[in-house]
Amino acid sequence: MKGNIVRRSILDGITVTVLGLVLISIVVDPTTEQLMNLKFNSFLFLALMVFGAMLSHLLNSIFGIKTLGQNLFEPDYEKAKAEAKPIYRTFWGWHFIVTLIVLFVVGLSKTQFSIIELLDEDGFEGAKRLFAGIFNPNWGVLPAAVLNIIETIFMAFLATMLAIPFAFILSFMAAKNIMRGPVSFGVYLFIRTFLNVTRSVEALVWAIIFSVWVGIGPFAGMLALMIHSIASLTKQYSEMVETVYEGPIEGVQSCGANKLQTIWFAIVPQVILPYISFTVYRWDINVRMATIIGLVGGGGIGTMLIKYQGQAMWPEVGTIIVVIAAVVWIMDQASAYIREALK
């Protein structure tokens, strides 16, 4: 119950903060220098968060008015007792609608969305020239494109294979149902935090780091994909470990099995097929990502693509796009068939 109240307060605090900051920006129209004032803006953010949380408590607990946070995190038995009303006749409904509209309008403003520029005649003519080149591929670069896409596929394959043993071991250390002791739980929190930080850094950024570290080329791209794959696979693997049936675990433990034996004989047999399915899907993802990281020196077909794109050689770009699309489609189909067979 307390957890629901905390989550409710945080969500309502965030929505009030967003609405408050937008309102202040409209009224004050701050300068760039004021927007860059981190100290003041941090204080303002925290103040609005606290105000939003207090307002949430006041509305829900004192006046009985259900906010968006209360509606989302309210226990099921409370929802069952509540009278069913259309969303437009509830406070939380308008809370949601107003927040969504404000975020949409701010998004339009911040992205400088413009139908006029999209339909501008000069820009449209430029796009026509670009597509005319892309849809008339220069097949003379096809052999080089095939060689580069093969390099891309093997970058993704090796990155996935090297990530598997690390992710396999770490997955059990990142599963809450395995790491239950005081020390074990500390290790669990550390690994989870480290993996979340690692995964939050995109493979593109890792490719830039490794391009400086080991030099531009496929090795840098492979390392970037490997690091990102370890973090992503560990998360997926550990979530599967946390959903295993307790029966086999209790059975082997009743026979005197230690923790390692329990994992090997009771947990691994339950998760091995999902592990393989996740791994195949990860290889599919890595093939797609390998194309992108080539744009920053990660090797493979992406490096070739950025070379011709930079010179506005659109027929050559068209050939490369055809090769990439064909390989991605084949990999997607193969991955889907393999994962279906493993179910």
PDB file of N, CA and C in Angstrom, residues 141-152 216-218 290-324:
ATOM      1  N   VAL A 141      28.752  -1.250 -57.756  1.00  0.00           N
ATOM      2  CA  VAL A 141      29.313  -1.348 -56.401  1.00  0.00           C
ATOM      3  C   VAL A 141      28.761  -2.553 -55.643  1.00  0.00           C
ATOM      4  N   LEU A 142      27.967  -3.389 -56.329  1.00  0.00           N
ATOM      5  CA  LEU A 142      27.361  -4.539 -55.653  1.00  0.00           C
ATOM      6  C   LEU A 142      28.390  -5.500 -55.051  1.00  0.00           C
ATOM      7  N   PRO A 143      29.470  -5.869 -55.771  1.00  0.00           N
ATOM      8  CA  PRO A 143      30.450  -6.787 -55.161  1.00  0.00           C
ATOM      9  C   PRO A 143      31.045  -6.239 -53.858  1.00  0.00           C
ATOM     10  N   ALA A 144      31.389  -4.954 -53.860  1.00  0.00           N
ATOM     11  CA  ALA A 144      31.945  -4.349 -52.643  1.00  0.00           C
ATOM     12  C   ALA A 144      30.901  -4.308 -51.532  1.00  0.00           C
ATOM     13  N   ALA A 145      29.644  -4.038 -51.898  1.00  0.00           N
ATOM     14  CA  ALA A 145      28.574  -4.001 -50.901  1.00  0.00           C
ATOM     15  C   ALA A 145      28.352  -5.377 -50.282  1.00  0.00           C
ATOM     16  N   VAL A 146      28.425  -6.423 -51.100  1.00  0.00           N
ATOM     17  CA  VAL A 146      28.250  -7.792 -50.591  1.00  0.00           C
ATOM     18  C   VAL A 146      29.371  -8.143 -49.620  1.00  0.00           C
ATOM     19  N   LEU A 147      30.610  -7.792 -49.979  1.00  0.00           N
ATOM     20  CA  LEU A 147      31.738  -8.068 -49.080  1.00  0.00           C
ATOM     21  C   LEU A 147      31.582  -7.330 -47.753  1.00  0.00           C
ATOM     22  N   ASN A 148      31.120  -6.098 -47.821  1.00  0.00           N
ATOM     23  CA  ASN A 148      30.944  -5.311 -46.595  1.00  0.00           C
ATOM     24  C   ASN A 148      29.779  -5.816 -45.745  1.00  0.00           C
ATOM     25  N   ILE A 149      28.707  -6.291 -46.380  1.00  0.00           N
ATOM     26  CA  ILE A 149      27.588  -6.803 -45.589  1.00  0.00           C
ATOM     27  C   ILE A 149      27.961  -8.125 -44.932  1.00  0.00           C
ATOM     28  N   ILE A 150      28.821  -8.917 -45.582  1.00  0.00           N
ATOM     29  CA  ILE A 150      29.322 -10.147 -44.957  1.00  0.00           C
ATOM     30  C   ILE A 150      30.137  -9.801 -43.711  1.00  0.00           C
ATOM     31  N   GLU A 151      30.964  -8.761 -43.825  1.00  0.00           N
ATOM     32  CA  GLU A 151      31.731  -8.294 -42.667  1.00  0.00           C
ATOM     33  C   GLU A 151      30.794  -7.855 -41.546  1.00  0.00           C
ATOM     34  N   THR A 152      29.716  -7.168 -41.903  1.00  0.00           N
ATOM     35  CA  THR A 152      28.729  -6.710 -40.923  1.00  0.00           C
ATOM     36  C   THR A 152      28.063  -7.886 -40.215  1.00  0.00           C
ATOM     37  N   ILE A 216      39.661   2.808 -35.989  1.00  0.00           N
ATOM     38  CA  ILE A 216      38.464   2.663 -36.823  1.00  0.00           C
ATOM     39  C   ILE A 216      38.499   1.320 -37.541  1.00  0.00           C
ATOM     40  N   GLY A 217      37.358   0.636 -37.575  1.00  0.00           N
ATOM     41  CA  GLY A 217      37.287  -0.642 -38.268  1.00  0.00           C
ATOM     42  C   GLY A 217      36.293  -1.591 -37.632  1.00  0.00           C
ATOM     43  N   PRO A 218      36.170  -2.801 -38.192  1.00  0.00           N
ATOM     44  CA  PRO A 218      35.173  -3.762 -37.694  1.00  0.00           C
ATOM     45  C   PRO A 218      35.420  -4.226 -36.261  1.00  0.00           C
ATOM     46  N   ALA A 290      24.732  -3.108 -36.369  1.00  0.00           N
ATOM     47  CA  ALA A 290      26.062  -3.058 -36.983  1.00  0.00           C
ATOM     48  C   ALA A 290      26.082  -2.119 -38.177  1.00  0.00           C
ATOM     49  N   THR A 291      24.959  -2.036 -38.877  1.00  0.00           N
ATOM     50  CA  THR A 291      24.862  -1.114 -40.011  1.00  0.00           C
ATOM     51  C   THR A 291      24.977   0.333 -39.539  1.00  0.00           C
ATOM     52  N   ILE A 292      24.333   0.636 -38.409  1.00  0.00           N
ATOM     53  CA  ILE A 292      24.324   2.005 -37.898  1.00  0.00           C
ATOM     54  C   ILE A 292      25.689   2.405 -37.341  1.00  0.00           C
ATOM     55  N   ILE A 293      26.320   1.508 -36.568  1.00  0.00           N
ATOM     56  CA  ILE A 293      27.586   1.895 -35.939  1.00  0.00           C
ATOM     57  C   ILE A 293      28.703   2.041 -36.962  1.00  0.00           C
ATOM     58  N   GLY A 294      28.504   1.483 -38.152  1.00  0.00           N
ATOM     59  CA  GLY A 294      29.481   1.704 -39.211  1.00  0.00           C
ATOM     60  C   GLY A 294      29.565   3.165 -39.618  1.00  0.00           C
ATOM     61  N   LEU A 295      28.512   3.925 -39.330  1.00  0.00           N
ATOM     62  CA  LEU A 295      28.490   5.348 -39.677  1.00  0.00           C
ATOM     63  C   LEU A 295      29.493   6.155 -38.867  1.00  0.00           C
ATOM     64  N   VAL A 296      29.937   5.615 -37.717  1.00  0.00           N
ATOM     65  CA  VAL A 296      30.898   6.343 -36.878  1.00  0.00           C
ATOM     66  C   VAL A 296      32.241   5.617 -36.819  1.00  0.00           C
ATOM     67  N   GLY A 297      32.521   4.818 -37.840  1.00  0.00           N
ATOM     68  CA  GLY A 297      33.825   4.160 -37.902  1.00  0.00           C
ATOM     69  C   GLY A 297      33.844   2.756 -37.373  1.00  0.00           C
ATOM     70  N   GLY A 298      32.654   2.136 -37.240  1.00  0.00           N
ATOM     71  CA  GLY A 298      32.580   0.778 -36.715  1.00  0.00           C
ATOM     72  C   GLY A 298      32.758  -0.301 -37.750  1.00  0.00           C
ATOM     73  N   GLY A 299      33.095   0.055 -38.981  1.00  0.00           N
ATOM     74  CA  GLY A 299      33.334  -0.933 -40.017  1.00  0.00           C
ATOM     75  C   GLY A 299      32.050  -1.448 -40.651  1.00  0.00           C
ATOM     76  N   GLY A 300      32.221  -2.369 -41.615  1.00  0.00           N
ATOM     77  CA  GLY A 300      31.072  -2.989 -42.258  1.00  0.00           C
ATOM     78  C   GLY A 300      30.398  -2.104 -43.290  1.00  0.00           C
ATOM     79  N   ILE A 301      29.161  -2.459 -43.611  1.00  0.00           N
ATOM     80  CA  ILE A 301      28.419  -1.786 -44.671  1.00  0.00           C
ATOM     81  C   ILE A 301      28.102  -0.340 -44.318  1.00  0.00           C
ATOM     82  N   GLY A 302      28.010  -0.029 -43.014  1.00  0.00           N
ATOM     83  CA  GLY A 302      27.705   1.340 -42.599  1.00  0.00           C
ATOM     84  C   GLY A 302      28.780   2.327 -43.006  1.00  0.00           C
ATOM     85  N   THR A 303      30.043   1.897 -42.923  1.00  0.00           N
ATOM     86  CA  THR A 303      31.153   2.770 -43.326  1.00  0.00           C
ATOM     87  C   THR A 303      31.089   3.068 -44.817  1.00  0.00           C
ATOM     88  N   MET A 304      30.750   2.048 -45.597  1.00  0.00           N
ATOM     89  CA  MET A 304      30.605   2.226 -47.044  1.00  0.00           C
ATOM     90  C   MET A 304      29.428   3.150 -47.358  1.00  0.00           C
ATOM     91  N   LEU A 305      28.345   2.996 -46.606  1.00  0.00           N
ATOM     92  CA  LEU A 305      27.159   3.822 -46.824  1.00  0.00           C
ATOM     93  C   LEU A 305      27.453   5.291 -46.560  1.00  0.00           C
ATOM     94  N   ILE A 306      28.120   5.602 -45.447  1.00  0.00           N
ATOM     95  CA  ILE A 306      28.392   6.995 -45.105  1.00  0.00           C
ATOM     96  C   ILE A 306      29.371   7.623 -46.094  1.00  0.00           C
ATOM     97  N   LYS A 307      30.242   6.800 -46.666  1.00  0.00           N
ATOM     98  CA  LYS A 307      31.202   7.294 -47.658  1.00  0.00           C
ATOM     99  C   LYS A 307      30.468   7.818 -48.890  1.00  0.00           C
ATOM    100  N   TYR A 308      29.544   7.030 -49.428  1.00  0.00           N
ATOM    101  CA  TYR A 308      28.826   7.442 -50.632  1.00  0.00           C
ATOM    102  C   TYR A 308      27.768   8.498 -50.327  1.00  0.00           C
ATOM    103  N   GLN A 309      27.172   8.432 -49.156  1.00  0.00           N
ATOM    104  CA  GLN A 309      26.177   9.437 -48.791  1.00  0.00           C
ATOM    105  C   GLN A 309      26.824  10.807 -48.657  1.00  0.00           C
ATOM    106  N   GLY A 310      28.030  10.846 -48.091  1.00  0.00           N
ATOM    107  CA  GLY A 310      28.736  12.111 -47.929  1.00  0.00           C
ATOM    108  C   GLY A 310      29.086  12.772 -49.246  1.00  0.00           C
ATOM    109  N   GLN A 311      29.207  11.960 -50.304  1.00  0.00           N
ATOM    110  CA  GLN A 311      29.522  12.496 -51.632  1.00  0.00           C
ATOM    111  C   GLN A 311      28.272  12.653 -52.500  1.00  0.00           C
ATOM    112  N   ALA A 312      27.091  12.446 -51.886  1.00  0.00           N
ATOM    113  CA  ALA A 312      25.804  12.555 -52.590  1.00  0.00           C
ATOM    114  C   ALA A 312      25.746  11.650 -53.814  1.00  0.00           C
ATOM    115  N   MET A 313      26.344  10.470 -53.705  1.00  0.00           N
ATOM    116  CA  MET A 313      26.320   9.485 -54.795  1.00  0.00           C
ATOM    117  C   MET A 313      25.131   8.553 -54.553  1.00  0.00           C
ATOM    118  N   TRP A 314      23.932   9.052 -54.887  1.00  0.00           N
ATOM    119  CA  TRP A 314      22.698   8.370 -54.507  1.00  0.00           C
ATOM    120  C   TRP A 314      22.471   7.039 -55.218  1.00  0.00           C
ATOM    121  N   PRO A 315      22.865   6.852 -56.478  1.00  0.00           N
ATOM    122  CA  PRO A 315      22.715   5.517 -57.079  1.00  0.00           C
ATOM    123  C   PRO A 315      23.510   4.446 -56.325  1.00  0.00           C
ATOM    124  N   GLU A 316      24.720   4.808 -55.868  1.00  0.00           N
ATOM    125  CA  GLU A 316      25.520   3.864 -55.081  1.00  0.00           C
ATOM    126  C   GLU A 316      24.853   3.599 -53.728  1.00  0.00           C
ATOM    127  N   VAL A 317      24.305   4.677 -53.128  1.00  0.00           N
ATOM    128  CA  VAL A 317      23.573   4.522 -51.870  1.00  0.00           C
ATOM    129  C   VAL A 317      22.373   3.597 -52.068  1.00  0.00           C
ATOM    130  N   GLY A 318      21.706   3.728 -53.204  1.00  0.00           N
ATOM    131  CA  GLY A 318      20.563   2.867 -53.507  1.00  0.00           C
ATOM    132  C   GLY A 318      20.939   1.400 -53.530  1.00  0.00           C
ATOM    133  N   THR A 319      22.089   1.075 -54.124  1.00  0.00           N
ATOM    134  CA  THR A 319      22.559  -0.313 -54.156  1.00  0.00           C
ATOM    135  C   THR A 319      22.807  -0.836 -52.749  1.00  0.00           C
ATOM    136  N   ILE A 320      23.451  -0.020 -51.930  1.00  0.00           N
ATOM    137  CA  ILE A 320      23.753  -0.430 -50.552  1.00  0.00           C
ATOM    138  C   ILE A 320      22.466  -0.648 -49.763  1.00  0.00           C
ATOM    139  N   ILE A 321      21.475   0.221 -49.970  1.00  0.00           N
ATOM    140  CA  ILE A 321      20.194   0.073 -49.271  1.00  0.00           C
ATOM    141  C   ILE A 321      19.511  -1.234 -49.664  1.00  0.00           C
ATOM    142  N   VAL A 322      19.571  -1.581 -50.948  1.00  0.00           N
ATOM    143  CA  VAL A 322      18.979  -2.847 -51.411  1.00  0.00           C
ATOM    144  C   VAL A 322      19.644  -4.032 -50.716  1.00  0.00           C
ATOM    145  N   VAL A 323      20.974  -4.005 -50.623  1.00  0.00           N
ATOM    146  CA  VAL A 323      21.714  -5.098 -49.980  1.00  0.00           C
ATOM    147  C   VAL A 323      21.352  -5.186 -48.494  1.00  0.00           C
ATOM    148  N   ILE A 324      21.331  -4.037 -47.817  1.00  0.00           N
ATOM    149  CA  ILE A 324      20.986  -4.022 -46.390  1.00  0.00           C
ATOM    150  C   ILE A 324      19.568  -4.543 -46.170  1.00  0.00           C
TER     151      ILE A 324
END
